[in-house]
């Protein structure tokens, strides 16, 4: 059968429930919104009013349409008022007993053909369904927050859900301008199963004092283009909700990576729930406010007390690849004289030509005038002999990711460079201490990991070893700011921040595909439209290269010995078959 949905019910008017009611009403469907009491109804109305006012102010909703939207929503504290609804969606807190109680009560209220849906993000839909007399009409309809903005909807089909029920719900989701994907009843479904492992890992970095909350969030925003950092996102979701989701996922899958980090439970017990309580990983101006205010953890922004910055006036760069060329351009644009070292004059000429072409484009697009472009180009000089670096204040290498080759280079730099010069590497995977130890000045050695393309990407990971001097760290952070980058600090361990958070998530996506739970297209849609990520995991894997991804996964597994980090067998097999992504025209997708 094909149902006509003219009236739907929403039970629960928190942020999510109010958003769901708004979505239906925006699309011309009458809504009966039910809450436990009048105070809760008023809070729900306030959520709706703020959301629609925001949309009107941003030009995304006409004032007349907003008024019509509100007129389609009626409010009640009595479930009996849902009797005429063809669909009822519950959006109450993530507590199994509460959800079962509500659906059991609804079972006796709505008509025999009505559909009952749960917006649970983690609880077993089957267990909720069997609390009713007719579990065949129960389905999961998982919206994402904020529901009026995010397009993705997971339609969760249980082993007893009737085919016409999930087909009708999927069609309804398309009617209200969402992108639905039908999935089975597994903890976390698609998006949360991938998202919360990543969030939990970020919490472990914070809990272990590997990086600050600000640096963790900045790393993923500026290194991966994520709309929010992991800790800010957890504050938005609510730490109590996050704990329930992780705990449910762990109980179902027994994956240690989903076991909630102890600090999450401690913060929930202390009432530090995130934005809704006014305090979580960050402190907010008021409960439910999005305005972050300074607290005891807020960094000062300057050099640590008692640390004097080193004077960096000239820079040396070693390498002739894309990354080295980009770094040379970054420093030259920022006003630093740069000496670039390459293996031959042809390589130097190639670097100069690439920078000249880039500067010409900037002039053509009005981003730079010709005089500035000429001055920038004039700051770059090339040489084939490393001795040309003897007077540089900072030398940064961007050569092949081979430890033996880099160690030979650092041995040479130790002999060539003047005392007090900072010796930096832009390695993305090798232990920096292994480069520092071949020099007589390990305190001067640091990681300065740019992201490709260096001219565009804002992030620089400043990676210190156990031997790096405090003034070297502070100077490198300040220098990164001066060249227009966003520096984040972390210690010398595999993956640093970005790769250590990114690649286990990508590996989990491959495992999900390998288990035939969802297709690559469905998983990519889930993460792009449900979580607002710039690329889906399989798009990104094909861009990065499956061989590169496998090498990083192996490094992470060897470093942390975490079973969940072991590369997915499917990734191993695809690399063995030569399916490396875009560069071989075949990876998780085939390219022309």
Coordinates of C-alpha atoms in Angstrom, one line a residue:
X1 CA 0.0 0.0 0.0
X2 CA 1.0 3.6 -0.5
X3 CA 0.0 5.9 2.3
X4 CA -0.9 9.6 2.0
X5 CA 0.7 11.5 4.9
X6 CA -1.4 14.6 5.6
X7 CA -1.1 14.6 9.4
X8 CA 1.8 13.4 11.4
X9 CA 2.6 13.4 15.1
X10 CA 5.9 14.2 16.9
X11 CA 6.3 13.1 20.5
X12 CA 9.0 15.1 22.3
X13 CA 9.9 18.8 21.6
X14 CA 13.5 19.1 22.5
X15 CA 15.9 20.5 19.9
X16 CA 15.5 17.4 17.7
X17 CA 11.8 16.9 18.0
X18 CA 11.1 20.6 17.4
X19 CA 13.3 20.4 14.3
X20 CA 11.4 17.4 13.0
X21 CA 8.0 19.1 13.5
X22 CA 9.4 22.1 11.6
X23 CA 10.5 19.9 8.7
X24 CA 7.1 18.4 8.3
X25 CA 5.3 21.7 8.7
X26 CA 7.6 23.4 6.2
X27 CA 6.5 20.8 3.6
X28 CA 2.8 21.4 4.0
X29 CA 2.0 18.6 6.4
X30 CA -0.1 19.2 9.5
X31 CA 1.7 18.3 12.8
X32 CA 0.4 17.4 16.2
X33 CA 3.3 18.0 18.7
X34 CA 3.0 16.3 22.1
X35 CA 5.0 17.0 25.2
X36 CA 4.8 16.0 28.8
X37 CA 3.5 19.3 30.2
X38 CA 2.8 23.0 29.3
X39 CA 6.3 24.1 30.3
X40 CA 7.9 21.6 27.9
X41 CA 5.5 22.7 25.1
X42 CA 6.6 26.3 25.7
X43 CA 10.2 25.3 25.5
X44 CA 9.5 23.5 22.2
X45 CA 7.7 26.5 20.8
X46 CA 10.7 28.6 21.7
X47 CA 13.0 26.2 19.8
X48 CA 10.7 26.4 16.7
X49 CA 10.4 30.2 16.9
X50 CA 14.2 30.7 17.2
X51 CA 14.8 28.3 14.3
X52 CA 12.3 29.9 11.9
X53 CA 13.4 33.4 12.9
X54 CA 17.0 32.5 12.1
X55 CA 15.9 31.1 8.7
X56 CA 13.9 34.2 7.9
X57 CA 16.8 36.5 8.9
X58 CA 19.1 34.6 6.6
X59 CA 16.7 34.8 3.7
X60 CA 16.1 31.0 3.6
X61 CA 12.4 31.2 4.6
X62 CA 9.9 33.9 3.7
X63 CA 8.1 35.5 6.6
X64 CA 4.7 34.5 5.2
X65 CA 5.9 30.9 4.9
X66 CA 7.1 30.9 8.5
X67 CA 3.7 32.1 9.7
X68 CA 2.0 29.4 7.6
X69 CA 4.4 26.8 9.1
X70 CA 3.5 27.7 12.6
X71 CA -0.2 27.6 11.8
X72 CA 0.2 23.9 10.7
X73 CA 1.4 22.8 14.2
X74 CA -0.9 22.1 17.0
X75 CA 0.3 21.3 20.6
X76 CA -1.0 18.9 23.2
X77 CA 0.0 17.0 26.4
X78 CA -2.3 14.1 25.6
X79 CA -1.2 11.2 23.3
X80 CA -4.9 10.6 22.5
X81 CA -4.7 13.7 20.2
X82 CA -2.5 11.7 17.8
X83 CA -5.4 9.4 16.9
X84 CA -5.8 10.7 13.4
X85 CA -2.1 10.8 12.5
X86 CA -0.9 8.5 9.7
X87 CA 2.6 8.6 11.2
X88 CA 4.0 9.4 14.6
X89 CA 7.7 10.0 15.3
X90 CA 9.0 9.8 18.8
X91 CA 11.9 12.0 19.6
X92 CA 12.3 11.6 23.4
X93 CA 15.6 11.1 25.2
X94 CA 17.7 8.0 24.5
X95 CA 16.2 5.7 27.2
X96 CA 14.9 2.3 26.1
X97 CA 12.2 2.0 28.7
X98 CA 10.8 5.4 27.9
X99 CA 10.7 4.8 24.2
X100 CA 9.1 1.4 24.7
X101 CA 6.5 2.9 27.0
X102 CA 5.6 5.6 24.5
X103 CA 5.3 3.3 21.5
X104 CA 3.3 0.8 23.4
X105 CA 0.9 3.6 24.4
X106 CA 0.7 4.9 20.8
X107 CA -0.1 1.4 19.6
X108 CA -3.5 1.7 21.3
X109 CA -4.1 5.3 20.0
X110 CA -3.4 5.5 16.3
X111 CA -5.3 3.7 13.5
X112 CA -4.4 0.2 12.3
X113 CA -2.6 1.5 9.2
X114 CA -0.6 4.2 10.9
X115 CA 3.2 3.9 11.1
X116 CA 5.1 4.3 14.4
X117 CA 8.6 5.6 14.0
X118 CA 11.5 6.1 16.4
X119 CA 14.2 8.8 16.0
X120 CA 16.7 6.8 18.1
X121 CA 20.2 7.3 17.0
X122 CA 21.6 4.2 18.7
X123 CA 19.1 2.0 20.5
X124 CA 17.9 -1.3 18.9
X125 CA 14.7 -0.5 16.9
X126 CA 13.7 -4.2 17.0
X127 CA 13.6 -4.1 20.8
X128 CA 11.5 -0.9 20.7
X129 CA 9.2 -2.4 18.1
X130 CA 8.4 -5.6 20.0
X131 CA 7.0 -3.5 22.8
X132 CA 4.0 -2.9 20.6
X133 CA 1.2 -5.3 19.5
X134 CA 2.1 -4.8 15.9
X135 CA 5.9 -4.5 15.4
X136 CA 5.5 -4.8 11.6
X137 CA 4.5 -1.1 11.5
X138 CA 7.5 0.2 13.5
X139 CA 10.4 1.7 11.7
X140 CA 13.4 3.9 12.6
X141 CA 13.4 7.4 11.1
X142 CA 16.6 8.9 12.3
X143 CA 16.9 12.6 11.5
X144 CA 20.2 14.6 12.1
X145 CA 20.6 17.7 14.1
X146 CA 19.6 20.4 13.1
X147 CA 16.8 18.6 11.3
X148 CA 15.7 21.6 9.2
X149 CA 19.2 21.9 7.8
X150 CA 20.7 18.5 7.4
X151 CA 19.3 16.4 4.5
X152 CA 20.2 12.9 5.5
X153 CA 17.6 10.5 7.1
X154 CA 18.4 6.9 8.1
X155 CA 15.4 4.7 7.6
X156 CA 16.0 1.7 9.8
X157 CA 14.3 -1.6 8.8
X158 CA 14.0 -4.3 11.4
X159 CA 13.6 -8.0 10.6
X160 CA 9.9 -7.7 11.2
X161 CA 9.2 -4.3 9.5
X162 CA 6.7 -4.7 6.7
X163 CA 8.0 -3.8 3.2
X164 CA 5.3 -1.2 2.6
X165 CA 6.1 0.5 5.8
X166 CA 9.7 1.3 5.1
X167 CA 9.0 2.0 1.5
X168 CA 6.3 4.6 2.5
X169 CA 8.6 6.2 5.0
X170 CA 11.4 6.4 2.5
X171 CA 9.0 8.1 0.0
X172 CA 7.9 10.5 2.7
X173 CA 11.5 11.4 3.5
X174 CA 12.1 12.2 -0.2
X175 CA 8.9 14.3 -0.3
X176 CA 10.2 16.5 2.6
X177 CA 13.5 17.1 0.6
X178 CA 15.6 14.6 2.6
X179 CA 18.1 12.0 1.3
X180 CA 17.0 8.7 2.9
X181 CA 19.1 5.5 3.1
X182 CA 17.5 2.3 4.2
X183 CA 19.7 0.3 6.6
X184 CA 19.5 -2.6 9.0
X185 CA 19.0 -2.4 12.8
X186 CA 22.6 -2.2 14.0
X187 CA 24.0 0.1 16.7
X188 CA 24.9 3.5 15.4
X189 CA 23.4 2.7 12.0
X190 CA 25.7 4.3 9.3
X191 CA 26.6 7.8 10.4
X192 CA 26.8 7.4 14.2
X193 CA 28.7 4.1 13.9
X194 CA 31.4 6.0 12.0
X195 CA 31.1 9.4 13.7
X196 CA 31.2 8.3 17.4
X197 CA 34.3 6.2 17.1
X198 CA 36.1 9.3 15.8
X199 CA 34.6 11.5 18.6
X200 CA 35.6 9.0 21.3
X201 CA 39.2 8.9 19.9
X202 CA 39.4 12.7 20.1
X203 CA 38.2 12.6 23.7
X204 CA 41.0 10.1 24.5
X205 CA 43.6 12.5 23.0
X206 CA 42.2 15.3 25.2
X207 CA 41.9 13.1 28.3
X208 CA 45.5 12.0 27.8
X209 CA 46.6 15.6 27.4
X210 CA 48.1 14.9 24.0
X211 CA 46.5 18.0 22.6
X212 CA 44.3 20.8 23.9
X213 CA 40.6 21.0 23.1
X214 CA 41.3 24.1 20.9
X215 CA 44.0 22.3 19.0
X216 CA 42.0 19.1 18.5
X217 CA 39.1 21.1 17.1
X218 CA 41.2 23.4 14.9
X219 CA 43.1 20.4 13.5
X220 CA 40.0 18.8 12.1
X221 CA 38.4 22.0 11.0
X222 CA 41.4 23.4 9.1
X223 CA 43.1 20.1 8.2
X224 CA 40.1 18.2 7.0
X225 CA 37.5 21.0 6.3
X226 CA 35.1 19.6 8.9
X227 CA 32.3 22.1 9.9
X228 CA 33.0 21.6 13.6
X229 CA 35.8 20.1 15.7
X230 CA 35.1 16.9 17.6
X231 CA 34.9 18.3 21.1
X232 CA 32.7 21.3 20.0
X233 CA 30.5 18.8 18.3
X234 CA 30.2 16.6 21.4
X235 CA 29.1 19.7 23.3
X236 CA 26.4 20.4 20.7
X237 CA 25.2 16.8 20.7
X238 CA 25.2 16.6 24.5
X239 CA 27.7 14.5 26.5
X240 CA 24.8 12.5 28.1
X241 CA 23.5 11.6 24.6
X242 CA 27.0 10.8 23.4
X243 CA 27.6 8.5 26.4
X244 CA 24.4 6.6 25.8
X245 CA 25.2 6.2 22.1
X246 CA 28.7 5.0 22.7
X247 CA 27.6 2.7 25.5
X248 CA 25.0 1.1 23.3
X249 CA 27.4 0.7 20.5
X250 CA 30.0 -0.9 22.7
X251 CA 27.5 -3.3 24.3
X252 CA 26.4 -4.5 20.8
X253 CA 29.7 -4.7 19.1
X254 CA 32.2 -5.0 22.0
X255 CA 34.6 -2.8 20.0
X256 CA 37.0 -1.2 22.5
X257 CA 37.1 2.0 20.4
X258 CA 33.4 2.5 21.2
X259 CA 33.8 2.1 25.0
X260 CA 33.0 5.6 26.3
X261 CA 36.1 7.3 27.6
X262 CA 36.0 7.6 31.4
X263 CA 36.0 11.4 31.3
X264 CA 32.7 11.5 29.4
X265 CA 30.9 9.6 32.2
X266 CA 32.6 11.8 34.8
X267 CA 31.5 15.0 33.1
X268 CA 27.9 13.6 32.7
X269 CA 27.9 12.8 36.4
X270 CA 29.0 16.4 37.2
X271 CA 26.3 17.8 35.0
X272 CA 28.7 19.1 32.4
X273 CA 26.6 18.1 29.4
X274 CA 27.7 20.6 26.8
X275 CA 25.8 23.6 25.4
X276 CA 22.5 22.6 27.0
X277 CA 24.0 22.9 30.5
X278 CA 26.2 25.8 29.7
X279 CA 29.4 23.8 30.2
X280 CA 31.0 20.8 28.7
X281 CA 34.4 20.6 27.1
X282 CA 34.0 24.4 26.6
X283 CA 32.2 27.0 28.7
X284 CA 29.2 28.9 27.3
X285 CA 27.7 32.2 28.0
X286 CA 24.5 30.5 29.3
X287 CA 22.7 27.2 29.1
X288 CA 21.7 26.5 25.5
X289 CA 23.9 29.3 24.2
X290 CA 26.4 28.7 21.4
X291 CA 28.7 31.5 22.6
X292 CA 32.0 30.2 23.9
X293 CA 33.4 32.2 26.8
X294 CA 36.9 32.1 28.2
X295 CA 37.6 29.7 31.1
X296 CA 40.6 28.3 33.0
X297 CA 41.6 26.2 30.0
X298 CA 41.5 29.0 27.4
X299 CA 45.0 29.5 26.0
X300 CA 46.7 32.9 26.4
X301 CA 47.7 33.0 22.8
X302 CA 51.3 34.2 23.5
X303 CA 54.6 32.5 24.2
X304 CA 54.7 30.6 27.6
X305 CA 56.0 32.7 30.5
X306 CA 59.8 32.8 30.6
X307 CA 60.3 31.7 27.0
X308 CA 62.0 34.0 24.6
X309 CA 61.3 33.5 20.9
X310 CA 64.2 32.9 18.5
X311 CA 64.7 35.4 15.7
X312 CA 63.7 33.9 12.3
X313 CA 64.5 36.2 9.4
X314 CA 65.6 33.8 6.7
X315 CA 64.3 30.3 5.8
X316 CA 65.7 27.3 3.9
X317 CA 63.5 24.7 2.2
X318 CA 64.9 21.3 0.9
X319 CA 62.9 19.5 -1.7
X320 CA 61.4 20.0 -5.2
X321 CA 58.1 18.3 -5.0
X322 CA 54.6 19.8 -4.8
X323 CA 54.8 20.2 -1.0
X324 CA 58.2 21.8 -1.0
X325 CA 57.2 24.3 -3.8
X326 CA 54.1 25.2 -1.9
X327 CA 56.0 25.8 1.3
X328 CA 58.5 28.0 -0.5
X329 CA 55.7 30.1 -1.9
X330 CA 54.0 30.4 1.6
X331 CA 57.2 31.8 3.2
X332 CA 58.0 34.1 0.3
X333 CA 54.5 35.6 0.3
X334 CA 54.8 36.3 4.0
X335 CA 58.0 38.3 3.4
X336 CA 60.7 35.8 4.2
X337 CA 63.8 35.4 2.0
X338 CA 63.8 31.7 1.1
X339 CA 66.7 29.5 -0.1
X340 CA 65.5 26.4 -1.8
X341 CA 67.7 23.4 -2.2
X342 CA 67.1 20.8 -5.0
X343 CA 69.1 18.1 -6.6
X344 CA 69.7 19.8 -9.9
X345 CA 69.2 23.2 -11.7
X346 CA 66.3 21.7 -13.7
X347 CA 64.5 21.1 -10.4
X348 CA 65.2 24.6 -9.2
X349 CA 64.0 26.0 -12.5
X350 CA 60.8 23.9 -12.2
X351 CA 60.2 25.3 -8.7
X352 CA 60.7 28.9 -9.9
X353 CA 58.3 28.3 -12.9
X354 CA 55.6 26.8 -10.6
X355 CA 55.8 29.8 -8.2
X356 CA 55.8 32.2 -11.1
X357 CA 52.7 30.6 -12.5
X358 CA 50.9 30.7 -9.2
X359 CA 51.8 34.4 -8.6
X360 CA 50.6 35.2 -12.1
X361 CA 47.3 33.6 -11.4
X362 CA 47.0 35.6 -8.2
X363 CA 47.6 38.8 -10.2
X364 CA 45.1 37.8 -12.9
X365 CA 42.4 37.1 -10.2
X366 CA 43.0 40.4 -8.5
X367 CA 44.4 38.9 -5.3
X368 CA 47.8 40.4 -5.7
X369 CA 49.3 43.3 -7.6
X370 CA 52.2 42.9 -10.0
X371 CA 54.7 44.7 -7.8
X372 CA 54.0 42.4 -4.8
X373 CA 54.2 39.4 -7.1
X374 CA 57.6 40.5 -8.4
X375 CA 58.8 41.2 -4.8
X376 CA 57.6 37.7 -3.7
X377 CA 59.4 36.0 -6.6
X378 CA 62.6 38.0 -5.9
X379 CA 62.7 36.6 -2.3
X380 CA 63.3 33.1 -3.6
X381 CA 66.8 31.8 -4.6
X382 CA 67.8 28.3 -5.5
X383 CA 71.0 26.2 -5.0
X384 CA 72.0 22.6 -5.4
X385 CA 74.6 22.7 -2.6
X386 CA 73.2 22.4 1.0
X387 CA 76.0 24.7 2.2
X388 CA 73.8 27.6 1.0
X389 CA 71.7 27.0 4.1
X390 CA 74.5 27.8 6.5
X391 CA 73.1 31.2 7.5
X392 CA 69.3 30.3 7.6
X393 CA 67.5 30.7 10.8
X394 CA 65.1 27.9 10.1
X395 CA 65.5 25.0 7.6
X396 CA 62.6 22.9 6.7
X397 CA 62.9 19.6 4.7
X398 CA 60.1 18.3 2.4
X399 CA 61.9 15.3 0.8
X400 CA 60.8 11.7 0.3
X401 CA 59.2 9.9 3.3
X402 CA 62.2 7.6 3.8
X403 CA 63.8 7.5 7.3
X404 CA 67.3 6.7 6.1
X405 CA 67.4 9.5 3.6
X406 CA 66.0 12.0 6.0
X407 CA 68.5 10.9 8.7
X408 CA 71.4 11.5 6.2
X409 CA 70.0 14.9 5.5
X410 CA 69.7 15.9 9.2
X411 CA 73.3 14.7 9.8
X412 CA 74.4 17.1 7.1
X413 CA 72.2 20.0 8.4
X414 CA 73.7 19.5 11.8
X415 CA 77.2 20.2 10.4
X416 CA 76.1 23.0 8.0
X417 CA 73.6 25.1 9.9
X418 CA 74.6 27.8 12.3
X419 CA 74.1 27.3 16.1
X420 CA 70.6 28.2 17.1
X421 CA 69.0 27.4 13.7
X422 CA 65.8 25.5 13.9
X423 CA 65.8 22.2 11.9
X424 CA 62.3 21.2 10.9
X425 CA 60.6 18.4 9.0
X426 CA 57.3 18.3 7.3
X427 CA 57.0 14.5 7.6
X428 CA 53.5 13.2 8.1
X429 CA 54.4 9.7 9.4
X430 CA 58.0 9.2 10.5
X431 CA 59.1 9.6 14.1
X432 CA 60.7 13.0 14.5
X433 CA 62.9 11.9 17.4
X434 CA 64.6 9.5 15.0
X435 CA 65.7 12.5 13.0
X436 CA 66.7 14.6 16.0
X437 CA 68.9 11.8 17.5
X438 CA 71.3 11.9 14.6
X439 CA 72.1 15.5 15.3
X440 CA 74.2 17.0 18.1
X441 CA 71.3 19.4 18.9
X442 CA 68.0 17.5 19.3
X443 CA 66.5 20.4 21.1
X444 CA 66.5 22.4 17.8
X445 CA 64.6 19.7 15.9
X446 CA 60.8 20.0 15.4
X447 CA 58.0 18.9 13.1
X448 CA 56.3 21.5 11.0
X449 CA 53.7 19.5 9.2
X450 CA 52.0 21.4 6.4
X451 CA 49.0 20.1 4.5
X452 CA 48.8 19.8 0.7
X453 CA 48.4 22.1 -1.1
X454 CA 50.5 24.2 1.3
X455 CA 49.4 27.5 -0.4
X456 CA 45.8 26.8 0.3
X457 CA 45.5 24.6 3.5
X458 CA 45.5 26.6 6.7
X459 CA 46.7 24.0 9.1
X460 CA 50.2 23.3 10.4
X461 CA 50.8 20.6 13.0
X462 CA 53.7 21.7 15.2
X463 CA 55.1 18.4 16.5
X464 CA 57.5 18.4 19.4
X465 CA 59.6 15.5 20.6
X466 CA 60.6 14.8 24.2
X467 CA 63.9 16.6 23.4
X468 CA 62.6 19.7 21.7
X469 CA 63.4 23.0 23.5
X470 CA 60.5 25.1 24.6
X471 CA 61.7 28.2 22.7
X472 CA 61.8 26.2 19.5
X473 CA 58.2 25.1 20.0
X474 CA 57.0 28.7 20.7
X475 CA 59.0 30.1 17.8
X476 CA 57.6 27.6 15.3
X477 CA 54.0 28.3 16.5
X478 CA 54.5 32.0 16.2
X479 CA 56.2 31.6 12.8
X480 CA 53.2 29.5 11.5
X481 CA 50.9 32.3 12.5
X482 CA 53.1 34.9 10.8
X483 CA 52.8 33.0 7.5
X484 CA 49.0 32.9 7.7
X485 CA 48.6 29.4 9.1
X486 CA 46.7 27.9 12.0
X487 CA 49.2 26.1 14.2
X488 CA 48.2 23.2 16.5
X489 CA 50.6 21.5 18.9
X490 CA 51.0 17.8 19.6
X491 CA 53.5 15.2 20.6
X492 CA 55.7 13.0 18.4
X493 CA 53.6 10.0 17.8
X494 CA 52.2 8.3 14.7
X495 CA 49.5 10.2 12.8
X496 CA 50.0 13.3 15.0
X497 CA 46.4 14.7 15.4
X498 CA 44.7 14.7 12.0
X499 CA 45.8 11.4 10.5
X500 CA 45.4 9.6 13.9
X501 CA 41.8 10.7 14.0
X502 CA 41.0 10.6 10.3
X503 CA 42.4 7.2 9.2
X504 CA 40.7 4.9 11.8
X505 CA 37.4 6.5 10.7
X506 CA 38.2 5.7 7.1
X507 CA 39.2 2.2 8.1
X508 CA 35.9 1.8 9.9
X509 CA 34.0 2.9 6.7
X510 CA 35.8 0.2 4.7
X511 CA 34.9 -2.4 7.4
X512 CA 31.2 -1.4 7.1
X513 CA 31.4 -1.8 3.3
X514 CA 33.1 -5.1 3.7
X515 CA 30.3 -6.3 6.0
X516 CA 27.8 -5.4 3.3
X517 CA 25.9 -3.2 5.7
X518 CA 25.7 -0.3 3.2
X519 CA 27.2 0.6 -0.2
X520 CA 30.0 3.0 -0.7
X521 CA 27.5 5.5 -2.2
X522 CA 25.2 5.2 0.8
X523 CA 28.1 5.7 3.3
X524 CA 29.4 8.7 1.5
X525 CA 25.9 10.3 1.4
X526 CA 25.5 9.6 5.1
X527 CA 28.7 11.3 6.1
X528 CA 28.3 14.3 3.7
X529 CA 24.7 15.1 4.2
X530 CA 24.3 13.7 7.8
X531 CA 27.5 15.0 9.3
X532 CA 28.3 17.9 6.9
X533 CA 31.7 16.5 5.9
X534 CA 33.2 17.9 2.7
X535 CA 33.8 14.4 1.2
X536 CA 32.6 11.0 2.0
X537 CA 35.1 8.4 3.2
X538 CA 35.4 6.5 -0.1
X539 CA 35.7 9.7 -2.1
X540 CA 38.5 10.7 0.2
X541 CA 40.2 7.3 0.1
X542 CA 40.3 7.4 -3.7
X543 CA 41.8 10.9 -3.6
X544 CA 44.5 10.1 -1.0
X545 CA 45.4 6.8 -2.6
X546 CA 44.6 3.4 -1.2
X547 CA 48.3 2.5 -1.0
X548 CA 49.0 5.7 1.0
X549 CA 46.0 5.0 3.2
X550 CA 47.2 1.4 3.9
X551 CA 50.7 2.6 4.8
X552 CA 49.2 5.1 7.3
X553 CA 46.9 2.5 8.8
X554 CA 49.8 0.1 9.3
X555 CA 51.8 2.8 11.0
X556 CA 49.0 3.6 13.4
X557 CA 48.4 -0.1 14.2
X558 CA 52.1 -0.6 14.9
X559 CA 52.3 2.5 17.1
X560 CA 49.2 1.9 19.2
X561 CA 48.7 -1.9 18.9
X562 CA 45.0 -1.3 18.9
X563 CA 43.1 -4.1 17.2
X564 CA 40.5 -1.7 15.8
X565 CA 43.3 0.1 13.9
X566 CA 44.3 -3.0 12.0
X567 CA 43.8 -2.3 8.3
X568 CA 40.6 -3.7 6.9
X569 CA 41.3 -6.8 4.8
X570 CA 39.4 -5.3 1.9
X571 CA 41.9 -2.4 1.8
X572 CA 44.8 -4.8 1.8
X573 CA 43.3 -6.8 -1.1
X574 CA 42.5 -3.7 -3.2
X575 CA 46.1 -2.5 -2.9
X576 CA 47.4 -5.9 -3.8
X577 CA 45.2 -5.8 -6.9
X578 CA 46.6 -2.4 -7.9
X579 CA 43.3 -0.6 -7.3
X580 CA 44.8 2.5 -5.7
X581 CA 42.1 5.2 -6.4
X582 CA 42.1 8.0 -8.8
X583 CA 45.8 7.7 -9.7
X584 CA 45.1 4.2 -11.2
X585 CA 41.6 5.2 -12.4
X586 CA 40.1 2.4 -10.2
X587 CA 39.6 2.3 -6.4
X588 CA 36.3 2.2 -4.6
X589 CA 34.9 3.8 -7.8
X590 CA 36.0 3.7 -11.4
X591 CA 37.3 6.9 -13.1
X592 CA 37.4 7.8 -16.8

